[in-house]
Coordinates of C-alpha atoms and ligand atoms in Angstrom, one line a residue:
X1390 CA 13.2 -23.4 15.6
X1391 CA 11.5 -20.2 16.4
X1392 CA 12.9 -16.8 15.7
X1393 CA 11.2 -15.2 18.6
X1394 CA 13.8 -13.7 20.8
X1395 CA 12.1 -14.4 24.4
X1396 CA 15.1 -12.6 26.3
X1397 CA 13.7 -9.1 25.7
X1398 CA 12.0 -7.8 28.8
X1399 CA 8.5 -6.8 28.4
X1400 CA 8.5 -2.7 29.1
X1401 CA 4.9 -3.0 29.4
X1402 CA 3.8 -0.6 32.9
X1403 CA 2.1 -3.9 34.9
X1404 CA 5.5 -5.4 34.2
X1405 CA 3.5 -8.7 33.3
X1406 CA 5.3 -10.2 30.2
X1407 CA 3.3 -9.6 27.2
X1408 CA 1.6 -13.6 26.2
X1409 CA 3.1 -12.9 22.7
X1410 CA 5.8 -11.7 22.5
X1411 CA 7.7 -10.2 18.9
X1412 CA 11.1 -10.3 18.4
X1413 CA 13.2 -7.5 20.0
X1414 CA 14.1 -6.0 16.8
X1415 CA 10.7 -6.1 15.6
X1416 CA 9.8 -2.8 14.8
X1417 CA 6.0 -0.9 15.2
X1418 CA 5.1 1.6 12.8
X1419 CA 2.2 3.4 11.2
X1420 CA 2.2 4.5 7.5
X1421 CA 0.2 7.2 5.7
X1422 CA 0.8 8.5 1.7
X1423 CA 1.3 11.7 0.7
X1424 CA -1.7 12.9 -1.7
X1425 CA -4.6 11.2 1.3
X1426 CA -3.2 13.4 4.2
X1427 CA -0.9 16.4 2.7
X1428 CA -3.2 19.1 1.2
X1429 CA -1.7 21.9 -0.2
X1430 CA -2.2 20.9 -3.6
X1431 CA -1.1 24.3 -4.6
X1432 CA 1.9 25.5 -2.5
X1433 CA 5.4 25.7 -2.4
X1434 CA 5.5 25.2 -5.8
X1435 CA 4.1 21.4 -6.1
X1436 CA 3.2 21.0 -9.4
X1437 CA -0.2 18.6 -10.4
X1438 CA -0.8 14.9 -10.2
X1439 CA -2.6 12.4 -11.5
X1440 CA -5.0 12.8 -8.4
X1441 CA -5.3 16.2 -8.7
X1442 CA -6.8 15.8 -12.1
X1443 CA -9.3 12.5 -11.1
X1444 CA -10.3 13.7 -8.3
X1445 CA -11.8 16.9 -10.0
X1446 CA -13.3 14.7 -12.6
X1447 CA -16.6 14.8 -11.3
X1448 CA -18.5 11.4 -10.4
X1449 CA -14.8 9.8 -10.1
X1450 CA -15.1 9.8 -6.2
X1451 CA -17.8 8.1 -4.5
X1452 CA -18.4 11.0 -2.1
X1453 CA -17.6 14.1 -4.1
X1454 CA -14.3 14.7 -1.7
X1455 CA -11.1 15.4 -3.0
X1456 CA -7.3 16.0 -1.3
X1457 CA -6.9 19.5 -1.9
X1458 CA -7.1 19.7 2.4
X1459 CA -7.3 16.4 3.6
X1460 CA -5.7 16.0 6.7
X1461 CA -4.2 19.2 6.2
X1462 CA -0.9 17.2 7.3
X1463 CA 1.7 19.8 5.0
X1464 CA 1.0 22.1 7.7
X1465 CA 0.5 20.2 11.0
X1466 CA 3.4 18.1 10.1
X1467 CA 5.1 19.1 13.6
X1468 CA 2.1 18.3 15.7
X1469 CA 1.4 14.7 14.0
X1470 CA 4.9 13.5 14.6
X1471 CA 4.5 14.9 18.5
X1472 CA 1.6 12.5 18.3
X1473 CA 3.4 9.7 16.5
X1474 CA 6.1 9.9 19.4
X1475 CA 3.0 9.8 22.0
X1476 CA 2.3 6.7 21.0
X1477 CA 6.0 5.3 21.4
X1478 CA 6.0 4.9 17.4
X1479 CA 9.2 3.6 16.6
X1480 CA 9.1 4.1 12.8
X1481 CA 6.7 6.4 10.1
X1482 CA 6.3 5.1 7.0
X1483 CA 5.2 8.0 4.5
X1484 CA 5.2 8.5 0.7
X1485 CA 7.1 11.6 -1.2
X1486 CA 4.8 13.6 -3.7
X1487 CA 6.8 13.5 -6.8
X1488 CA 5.1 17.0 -8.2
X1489 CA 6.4 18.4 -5.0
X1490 CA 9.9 17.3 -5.6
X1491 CA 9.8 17.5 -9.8
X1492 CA 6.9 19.3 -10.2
X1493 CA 6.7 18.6 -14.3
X1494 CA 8.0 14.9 -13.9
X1495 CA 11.0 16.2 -15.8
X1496 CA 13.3 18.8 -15.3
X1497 CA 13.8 21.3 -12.7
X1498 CA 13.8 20.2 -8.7
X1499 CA 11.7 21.7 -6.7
X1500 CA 14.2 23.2 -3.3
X1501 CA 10.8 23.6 -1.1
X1502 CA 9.6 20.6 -1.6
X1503 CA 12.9 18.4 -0.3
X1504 CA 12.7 21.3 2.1
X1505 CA 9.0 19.9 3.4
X1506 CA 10.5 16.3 3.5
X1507 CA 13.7 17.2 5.2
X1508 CA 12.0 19.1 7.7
X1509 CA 9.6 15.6 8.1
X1510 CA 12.7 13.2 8.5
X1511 CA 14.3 15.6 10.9
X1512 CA 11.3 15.4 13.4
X1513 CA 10.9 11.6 13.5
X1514 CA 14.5 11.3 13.6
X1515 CA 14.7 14.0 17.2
X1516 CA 11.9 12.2 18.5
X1517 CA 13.7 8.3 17.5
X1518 CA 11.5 7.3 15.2
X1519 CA 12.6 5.4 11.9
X1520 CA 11.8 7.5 8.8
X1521 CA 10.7 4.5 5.6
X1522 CA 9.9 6.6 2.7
X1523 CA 8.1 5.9 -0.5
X1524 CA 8.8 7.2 -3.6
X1525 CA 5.5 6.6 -5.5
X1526 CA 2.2 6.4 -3.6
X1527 CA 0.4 7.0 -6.9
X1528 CA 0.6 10.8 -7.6
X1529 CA 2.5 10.8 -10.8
X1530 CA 3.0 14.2 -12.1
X1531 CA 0.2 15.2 -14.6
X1532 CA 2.5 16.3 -17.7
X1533 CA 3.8 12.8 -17.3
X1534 CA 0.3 11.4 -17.7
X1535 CA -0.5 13.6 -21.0
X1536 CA 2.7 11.8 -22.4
X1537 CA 1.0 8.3 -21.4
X1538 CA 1.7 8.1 -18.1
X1539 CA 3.1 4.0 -17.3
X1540 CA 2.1 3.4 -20.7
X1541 CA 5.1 5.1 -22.0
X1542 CA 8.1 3.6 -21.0
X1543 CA 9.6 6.7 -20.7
X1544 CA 7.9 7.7 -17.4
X1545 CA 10.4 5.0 -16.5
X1546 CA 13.2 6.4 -17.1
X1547 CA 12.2 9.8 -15.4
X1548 CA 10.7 8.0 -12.0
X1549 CA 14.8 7.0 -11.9
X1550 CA 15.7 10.6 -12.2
X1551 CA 13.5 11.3 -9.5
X1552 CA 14.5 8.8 -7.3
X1553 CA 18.1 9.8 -7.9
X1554 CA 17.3 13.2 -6.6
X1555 CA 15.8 11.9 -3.4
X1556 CA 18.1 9.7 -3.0
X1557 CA 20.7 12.0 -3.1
X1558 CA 18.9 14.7 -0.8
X1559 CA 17.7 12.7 1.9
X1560 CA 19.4 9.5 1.5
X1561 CA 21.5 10.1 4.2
X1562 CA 19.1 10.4 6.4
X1563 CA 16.3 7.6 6.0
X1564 CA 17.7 4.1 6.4
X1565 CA 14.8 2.9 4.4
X1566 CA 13.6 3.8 0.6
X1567 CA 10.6 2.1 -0.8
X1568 CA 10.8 2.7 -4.7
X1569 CA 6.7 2.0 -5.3
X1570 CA 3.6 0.9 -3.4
X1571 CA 1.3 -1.4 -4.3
X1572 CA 1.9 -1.1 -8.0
X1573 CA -0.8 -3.5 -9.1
X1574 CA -3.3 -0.5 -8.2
X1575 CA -1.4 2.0 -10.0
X1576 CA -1.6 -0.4 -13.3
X1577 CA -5.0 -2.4 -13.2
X1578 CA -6.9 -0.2 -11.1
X1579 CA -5.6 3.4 -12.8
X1580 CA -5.6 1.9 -16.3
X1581 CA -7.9 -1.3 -16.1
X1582 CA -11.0 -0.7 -14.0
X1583 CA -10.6 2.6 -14.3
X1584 CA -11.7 2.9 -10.4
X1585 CA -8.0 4.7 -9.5
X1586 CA -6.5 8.0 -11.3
X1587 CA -5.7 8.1 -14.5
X1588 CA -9.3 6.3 -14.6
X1589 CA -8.6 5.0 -18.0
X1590 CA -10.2 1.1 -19.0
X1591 CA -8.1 -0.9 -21.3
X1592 CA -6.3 -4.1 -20.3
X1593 CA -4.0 -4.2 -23.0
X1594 CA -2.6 -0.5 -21.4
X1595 CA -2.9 -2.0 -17.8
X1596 CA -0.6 -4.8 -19.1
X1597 CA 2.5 -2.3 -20.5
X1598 CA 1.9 -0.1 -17.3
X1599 CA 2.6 -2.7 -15.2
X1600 CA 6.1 -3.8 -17.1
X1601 CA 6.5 -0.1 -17.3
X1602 CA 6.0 -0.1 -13.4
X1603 CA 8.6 -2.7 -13.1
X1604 CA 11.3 -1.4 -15.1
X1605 CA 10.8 2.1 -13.2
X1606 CA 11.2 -0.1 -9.8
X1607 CA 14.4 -1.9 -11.1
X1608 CA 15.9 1.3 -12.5
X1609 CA 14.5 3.4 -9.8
X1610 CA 16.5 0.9 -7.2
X1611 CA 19.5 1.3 -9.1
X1612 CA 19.7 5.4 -9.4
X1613 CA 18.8 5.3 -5.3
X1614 CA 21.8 2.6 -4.8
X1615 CA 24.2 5.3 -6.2
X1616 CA 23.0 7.9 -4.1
X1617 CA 22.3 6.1 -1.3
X1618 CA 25.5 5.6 1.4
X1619 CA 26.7 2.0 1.9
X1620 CA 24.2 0.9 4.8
X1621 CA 21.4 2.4 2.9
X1622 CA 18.5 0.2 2.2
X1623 CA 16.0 -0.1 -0.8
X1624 CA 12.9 -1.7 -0.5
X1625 CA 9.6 -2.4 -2.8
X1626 CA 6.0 -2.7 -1.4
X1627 CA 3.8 -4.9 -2.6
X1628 CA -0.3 -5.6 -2.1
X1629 CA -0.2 -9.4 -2.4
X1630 CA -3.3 -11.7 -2.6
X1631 CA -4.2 -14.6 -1.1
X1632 CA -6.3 -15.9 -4.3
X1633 CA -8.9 -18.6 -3.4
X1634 CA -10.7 -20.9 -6.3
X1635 CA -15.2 -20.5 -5.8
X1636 CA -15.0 -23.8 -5.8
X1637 CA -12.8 -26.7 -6.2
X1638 CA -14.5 -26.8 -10.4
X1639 CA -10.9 -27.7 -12.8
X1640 CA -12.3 -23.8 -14.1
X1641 CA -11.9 -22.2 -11.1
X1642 CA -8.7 -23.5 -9.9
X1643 CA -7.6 -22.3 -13.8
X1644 CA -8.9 -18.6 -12.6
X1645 CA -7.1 -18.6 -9.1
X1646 CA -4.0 -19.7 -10.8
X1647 CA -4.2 -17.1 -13.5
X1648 CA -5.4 -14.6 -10.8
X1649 CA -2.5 -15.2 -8.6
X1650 CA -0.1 -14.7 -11.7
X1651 CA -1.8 -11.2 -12.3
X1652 CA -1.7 -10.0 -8.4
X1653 CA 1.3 -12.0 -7.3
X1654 CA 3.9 -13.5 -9.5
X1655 CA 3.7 -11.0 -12.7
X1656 CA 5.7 -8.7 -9.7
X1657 CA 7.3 -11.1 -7.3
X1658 CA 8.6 -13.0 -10.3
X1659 CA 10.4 -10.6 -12.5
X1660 CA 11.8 -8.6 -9.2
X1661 CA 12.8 -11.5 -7.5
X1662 CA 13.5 -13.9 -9.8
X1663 CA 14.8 -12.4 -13.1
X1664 CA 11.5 -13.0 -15.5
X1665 CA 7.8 -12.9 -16.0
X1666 CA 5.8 -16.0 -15.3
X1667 CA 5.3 -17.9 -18.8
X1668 CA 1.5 -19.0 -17.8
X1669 CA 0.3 -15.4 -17.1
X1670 CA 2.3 -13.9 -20.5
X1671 CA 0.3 -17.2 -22.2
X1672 CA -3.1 -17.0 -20.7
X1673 CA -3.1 -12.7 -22.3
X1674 CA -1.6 -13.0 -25.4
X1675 CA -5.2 -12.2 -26.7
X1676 CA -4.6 -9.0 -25.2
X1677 CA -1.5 -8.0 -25.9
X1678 CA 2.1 -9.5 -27.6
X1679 CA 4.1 -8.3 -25.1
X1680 CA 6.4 -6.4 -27.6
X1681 CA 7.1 -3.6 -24.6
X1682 CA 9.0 -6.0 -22.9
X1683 CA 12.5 -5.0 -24.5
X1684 CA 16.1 -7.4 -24.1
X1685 CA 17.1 -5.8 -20.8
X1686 CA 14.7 -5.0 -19.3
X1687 CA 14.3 -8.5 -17.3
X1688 CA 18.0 -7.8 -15.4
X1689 CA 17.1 -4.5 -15.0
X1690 CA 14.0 -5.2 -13.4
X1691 CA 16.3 -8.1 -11.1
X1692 CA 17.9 -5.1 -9.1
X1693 CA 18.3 -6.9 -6.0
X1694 CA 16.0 -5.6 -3.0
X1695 CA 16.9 -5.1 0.8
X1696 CA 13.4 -5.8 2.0
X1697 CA 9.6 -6.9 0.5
X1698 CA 7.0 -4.7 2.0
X1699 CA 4.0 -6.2 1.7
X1700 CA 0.8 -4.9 2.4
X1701 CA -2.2 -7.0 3.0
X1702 CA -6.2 -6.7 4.5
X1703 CA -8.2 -9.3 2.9
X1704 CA -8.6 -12.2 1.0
X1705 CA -9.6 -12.3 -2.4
X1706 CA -12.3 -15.6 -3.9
X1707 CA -12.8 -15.6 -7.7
X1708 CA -14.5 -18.2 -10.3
X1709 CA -13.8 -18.5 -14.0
X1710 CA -15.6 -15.9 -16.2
X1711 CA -18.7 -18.1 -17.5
X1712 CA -21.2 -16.7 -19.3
X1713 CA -23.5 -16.9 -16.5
X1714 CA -21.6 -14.7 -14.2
X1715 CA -20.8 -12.7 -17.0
X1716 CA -24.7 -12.0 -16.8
X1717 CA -24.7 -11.4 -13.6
X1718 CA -22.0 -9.4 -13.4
X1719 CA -23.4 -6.7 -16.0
X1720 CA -26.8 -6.3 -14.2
X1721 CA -25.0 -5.5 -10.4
X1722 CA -21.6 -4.6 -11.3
X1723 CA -21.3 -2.1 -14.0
X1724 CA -23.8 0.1 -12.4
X1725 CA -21.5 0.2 -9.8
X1726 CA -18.2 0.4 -10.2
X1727 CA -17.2 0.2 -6.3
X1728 CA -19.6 -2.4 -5.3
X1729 CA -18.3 -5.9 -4.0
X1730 CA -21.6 -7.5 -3.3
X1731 CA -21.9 -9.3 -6.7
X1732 CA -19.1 -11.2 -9.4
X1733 CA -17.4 -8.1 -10.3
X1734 CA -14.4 -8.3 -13.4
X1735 CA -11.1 -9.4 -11.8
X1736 CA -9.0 -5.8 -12.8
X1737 CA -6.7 -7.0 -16.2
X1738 CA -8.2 -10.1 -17.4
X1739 CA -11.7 -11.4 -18.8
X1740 CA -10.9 -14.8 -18.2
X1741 CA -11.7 -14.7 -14.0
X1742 CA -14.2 -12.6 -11.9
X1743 CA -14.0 -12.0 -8.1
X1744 CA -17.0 -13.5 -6.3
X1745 CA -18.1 -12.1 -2.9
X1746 CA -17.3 -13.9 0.3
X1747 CA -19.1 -14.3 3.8
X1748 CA -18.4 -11.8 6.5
X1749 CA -17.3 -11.0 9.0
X1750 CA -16.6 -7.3 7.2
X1751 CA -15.0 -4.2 7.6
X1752 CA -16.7 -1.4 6.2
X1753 CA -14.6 -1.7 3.2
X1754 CA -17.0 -4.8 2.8
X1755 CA -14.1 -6.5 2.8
X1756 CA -13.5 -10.2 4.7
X1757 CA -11.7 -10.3 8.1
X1758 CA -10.0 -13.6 7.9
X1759 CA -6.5 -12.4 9.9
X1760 CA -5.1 -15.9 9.5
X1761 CA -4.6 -15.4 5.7
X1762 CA -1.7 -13.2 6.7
X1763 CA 0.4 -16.2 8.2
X1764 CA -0.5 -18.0 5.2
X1765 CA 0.7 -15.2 2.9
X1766 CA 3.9 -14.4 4.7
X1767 CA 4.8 -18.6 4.8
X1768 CA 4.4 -18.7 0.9
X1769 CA 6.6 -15.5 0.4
X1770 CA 9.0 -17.1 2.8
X1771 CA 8.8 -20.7 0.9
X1772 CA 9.4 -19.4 -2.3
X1773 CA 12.1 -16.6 -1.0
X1774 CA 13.5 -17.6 2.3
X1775 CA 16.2 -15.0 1.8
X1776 CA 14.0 -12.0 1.4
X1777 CA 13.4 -10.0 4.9
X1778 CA 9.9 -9.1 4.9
X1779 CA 7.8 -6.0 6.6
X1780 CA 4.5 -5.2 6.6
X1781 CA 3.9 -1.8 5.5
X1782 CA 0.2 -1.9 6.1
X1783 CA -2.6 -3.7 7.3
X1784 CA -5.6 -2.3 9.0
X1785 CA -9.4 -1.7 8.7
X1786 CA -11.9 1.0 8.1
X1787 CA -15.0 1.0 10.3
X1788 CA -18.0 3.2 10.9
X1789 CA -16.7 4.9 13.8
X1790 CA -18.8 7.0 16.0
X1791 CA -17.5 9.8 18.0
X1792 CA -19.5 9.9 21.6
X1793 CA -20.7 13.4 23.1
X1794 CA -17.2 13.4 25.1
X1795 CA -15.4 13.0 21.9
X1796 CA -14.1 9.5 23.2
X1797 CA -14.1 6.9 19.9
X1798 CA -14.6 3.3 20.9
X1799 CA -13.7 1.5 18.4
X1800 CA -13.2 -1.9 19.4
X1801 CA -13.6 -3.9 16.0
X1802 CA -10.5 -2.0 15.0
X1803 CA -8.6 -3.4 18.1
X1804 CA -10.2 -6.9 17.3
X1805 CA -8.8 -6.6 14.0
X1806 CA -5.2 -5.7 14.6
X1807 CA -4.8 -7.7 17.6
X1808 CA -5.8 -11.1 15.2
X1809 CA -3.7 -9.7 12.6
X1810 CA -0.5 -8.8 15.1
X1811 CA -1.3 -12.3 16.0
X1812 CA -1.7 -14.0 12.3
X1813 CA 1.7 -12.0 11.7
X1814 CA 3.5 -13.5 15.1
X1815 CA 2.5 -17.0 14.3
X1816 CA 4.5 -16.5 10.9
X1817 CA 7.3 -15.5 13.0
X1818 CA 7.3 -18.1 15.1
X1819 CA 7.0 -20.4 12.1
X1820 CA 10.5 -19.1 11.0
X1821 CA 9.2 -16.2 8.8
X1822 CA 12.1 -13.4 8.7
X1823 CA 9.6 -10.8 9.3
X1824 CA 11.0 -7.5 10.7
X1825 CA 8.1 -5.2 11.7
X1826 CA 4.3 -4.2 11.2
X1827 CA 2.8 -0.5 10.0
X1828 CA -0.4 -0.1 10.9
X1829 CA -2.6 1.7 8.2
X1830 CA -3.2 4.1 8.8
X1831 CA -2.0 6.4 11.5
X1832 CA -4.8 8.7 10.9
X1833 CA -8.2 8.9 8.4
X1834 CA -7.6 10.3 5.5
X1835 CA -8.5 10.8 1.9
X1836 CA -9.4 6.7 0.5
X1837 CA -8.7 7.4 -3.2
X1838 CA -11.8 6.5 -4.7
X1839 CA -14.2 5.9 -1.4
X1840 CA -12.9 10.0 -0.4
X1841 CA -13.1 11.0 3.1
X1842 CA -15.7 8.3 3.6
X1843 CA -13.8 5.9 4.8
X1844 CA -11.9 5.9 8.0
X1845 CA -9.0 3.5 8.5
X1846 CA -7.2 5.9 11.0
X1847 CA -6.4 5.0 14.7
X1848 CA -6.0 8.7 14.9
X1849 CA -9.7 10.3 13.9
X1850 CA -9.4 13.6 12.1
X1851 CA -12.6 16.4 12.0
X1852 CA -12.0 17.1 8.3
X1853 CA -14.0 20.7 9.0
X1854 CA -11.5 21.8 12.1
X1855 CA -8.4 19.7 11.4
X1856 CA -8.7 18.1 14.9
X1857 CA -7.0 14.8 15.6
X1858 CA -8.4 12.7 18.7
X1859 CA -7.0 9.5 19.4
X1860 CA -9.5 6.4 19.4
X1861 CA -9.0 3.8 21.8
X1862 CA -7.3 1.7 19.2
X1863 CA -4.4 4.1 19.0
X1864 CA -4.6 4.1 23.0
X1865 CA -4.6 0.0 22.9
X1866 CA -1.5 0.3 20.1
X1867 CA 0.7 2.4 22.5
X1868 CA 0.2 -0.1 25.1
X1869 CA 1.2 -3.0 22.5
X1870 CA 4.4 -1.0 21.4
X1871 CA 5.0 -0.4 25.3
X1872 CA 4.8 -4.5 26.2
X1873 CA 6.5 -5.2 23.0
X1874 CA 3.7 -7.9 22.4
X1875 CA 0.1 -8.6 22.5
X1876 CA -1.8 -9.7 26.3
Ligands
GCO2605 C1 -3.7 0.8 -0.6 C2 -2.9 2.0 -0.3 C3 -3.5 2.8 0.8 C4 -5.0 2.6 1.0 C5 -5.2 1.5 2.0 C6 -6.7 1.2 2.3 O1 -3.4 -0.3 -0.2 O2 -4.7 0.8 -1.4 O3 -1.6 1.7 -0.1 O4 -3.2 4.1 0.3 O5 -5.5 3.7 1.6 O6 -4.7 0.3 1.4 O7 -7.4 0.9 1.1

């Protein structure tokens, strides 16, 4: 039976019920992270990250940018959520700088940076829109790093300090608390390919950072369930794959099941299920012995979760790791760390590579394939038809042009979310529990390591004056929000 609740009239202005319509619930967002659109590395006492460090590293940005300004957001904070509410948003989903909050990782709290935050939540919540908040968007404090950073299982154990503190200062106040995003970056792209801050390259390290990640997310959920009043909600945010095999070769269909263990199940599992998936802790036991993972730790990691985020843009088409495309690999790849034209080293492992796949693109060179989604969001909901699921981002980066009248037609954008909107709706209707959809991002920002090259706002930004313009895509999503549904 379908979960679509058709009894919700369409607010849409022409009064013409929207052809798809979401569930009345359903809830429209955007979301943005704290280090690509804050600036003000240096005030209010906000101590340094991880991406403070990188992004001075020179070479470790494509475009020489950094996020010492960005978007500039720590000071137009008031005027960005008068735009959010001119687009009818009805939630923000942001991430919390942990150096603004604990600016050493350890220790002393930091009044003026709750202050910041508090002040954020209050806004959305005059204006009725839903604060979700995210504890770790990447920007672990630096000292925390010198003492290993997710190596050191430590930094788990001060992440739940941290998220106590928040917890207990604003928990009353956002419904919603995200312990981590997308921790597979923060593990295999920070300590694997080295592409992502702390830019170091060692698989065996990527390995205990990412049991190091987990434990922080189980212990994390735990400290914010004390805080946090009775109705309050913990989440975790995930960037799950869709991994295709190259071909249909025994050896390929070996690397997509290893590949899904790496980007899939070696978080899903132990979260959700109480323990690591025995095939991925086989196939890299020529890496490492595991010895991190301590008797414990697997119920710790089991904290039980209100809600799976998951955010999702493309899918992914890898091969085995043969000699040939080894080859290949170290005459295209290497050179260029960034590149996704040729076989490039799946992040973690040298026993699969990712191969590239036929457009179309976005300027991420990444495939636009919005059906993928449904197919993601019906194998979460096979395997966990309990779970509530949202989608805490999806959304594309184009070349966008700004015309002489400072309009910004950017229609592949609109293409792109209205397949996706759709890919997510036919989920629904297939019985997926799916409660809402954030659009990343609200505005361009700072793309890790792309910089400000890269535009995946629906709000442009003029990194020289500041100035936000809406493109037509933000223009299009208001009108979405407003119908409650896609025309
Ligand atoms: C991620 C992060 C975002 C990115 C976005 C586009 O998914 O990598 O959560 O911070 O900016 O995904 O790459």
């Amino acid at each position: 039976m379908s979960s679509i609740d058709t009894a919700r009239p369409a607010a849409h202005a022409t009064g013409v019920p929207p052809r798809l319509r979401f569930p009345g619930s359903f809830v429209w967002g955007t979301a943005t992270a704290a280090y690509q659109i804050e600036g003000a590395v240096d005030e209010d006492g906000r101590g340094r990250s991880i991406w403070d460090t990188f992004t001075h590293d020179p070479g470790r940005v494509i475009d020489g940018t950094d996020g010492d300004v960005a978007c500039d957001h720590y000071h137009r904070m008031p005027e960005d959520v008068a735009l959010m509410a001119q687009l009818g948003l009805g939630s923000y989903r942001f991430s919390i700088a942990w150096p603004r909050i604990v600016p050493t990782g350890s220790g002393a709290v930091n009044r003026a940076g709750i202050d910041f935050y508090s002040r954020l939540v209050d806004a959305l919540l005059e204006r009725g829109i839903e604060p979700l908040a995210t504890l770790y968007h990447w920007d672990l404090p630096q000292p925390l790093q010198d003492a290993g950073g997710w190596t050191n299982r430590d930094t788990a154990n001060r992440f739940a300090e941290y998220a106590a503190v928040v917890g207990g200062a604003l928990g009353d106040r956002i419904p919603t608390i995200t312990t981590f995003n997308e921790p597979w970056c923060s593990a295999f792209l920070g300590y694997s390919s080295g592409v992502h801050a702390p830019g170091i390259t060692d698989n065996a390290a990527a390995l205990a950072a990412v049991h190091h990640l987990n434990l922080a997310h189980g212990l994390g959920a735990a400290a914010l369930r004390a805080e946090l009043p009775a109705t309050g909600k913990v989440s975790l945010t995930l960037n799950l794959a869709v991994v295709r095999a190259a071909t249909e070769s025994p050896a390929d269909r070996d690397a997509a099941r290893h590949v899904d263990g790496l980007a899939n199940r070696i978080f899903l599992d132990p979260v959700l299920n109480g323990h690591y998936p025995e095939d991925v802790l086989d196939d890299l036991r020529h890496i490492t012995d595991w010895a991190f993972i301590r008797d414990g730790d697997a119920a710790a990691i089991n904290a039980p979760i209100d809600l799976l985020g998951v955010n999702y843009y493309s899918p992914t088409r890898v091969a085995a790791a043969t000699p040939a495309l080894q080859a290949e690999m170290s005459g295209r790849w290497v050179n260029d760390p960034m590149s996704t034209d040729g076989p490039s080293p799946f992040p973690g492992t040298d026993l699969a590579v990712s191969v590239p796949q036929d457009g179309p693109y976005t300027a991420m060179h990444w495939r636009i394939e919005p059906g993928t989604l449904t197919e993601l969001l019906l194998r979460v909901h096979r395997e966990h038809p309990d779970l509530p699921l949202m989608i805490t981002e999806n959304g594309a980066a184009f070349d966008d042009v700004v015309e002489d009248d400072g309009a910004i037609h950017d229609s592949r954008r609109i293409d792109y979310l209205q397949g996706h909107f759709a890919a997510v709706h036919d989920a629904i209707a297939q019985g997926v529990d799916v409660r809402g959809y954030y659009v990343w991002s609200l505005m361009d920002n700072f793309e890790w390591a792309w910089g400000l090259s890269k535009r995946f706002g629906i709000v442009h930004v003029d990194y020289a004056s500041g100035q936000r313009r809406l493109k037509d895509s933000a223009v299009w999503y208001r009108d979405v929000i407003a119908a409650h549904g896609l025309n």
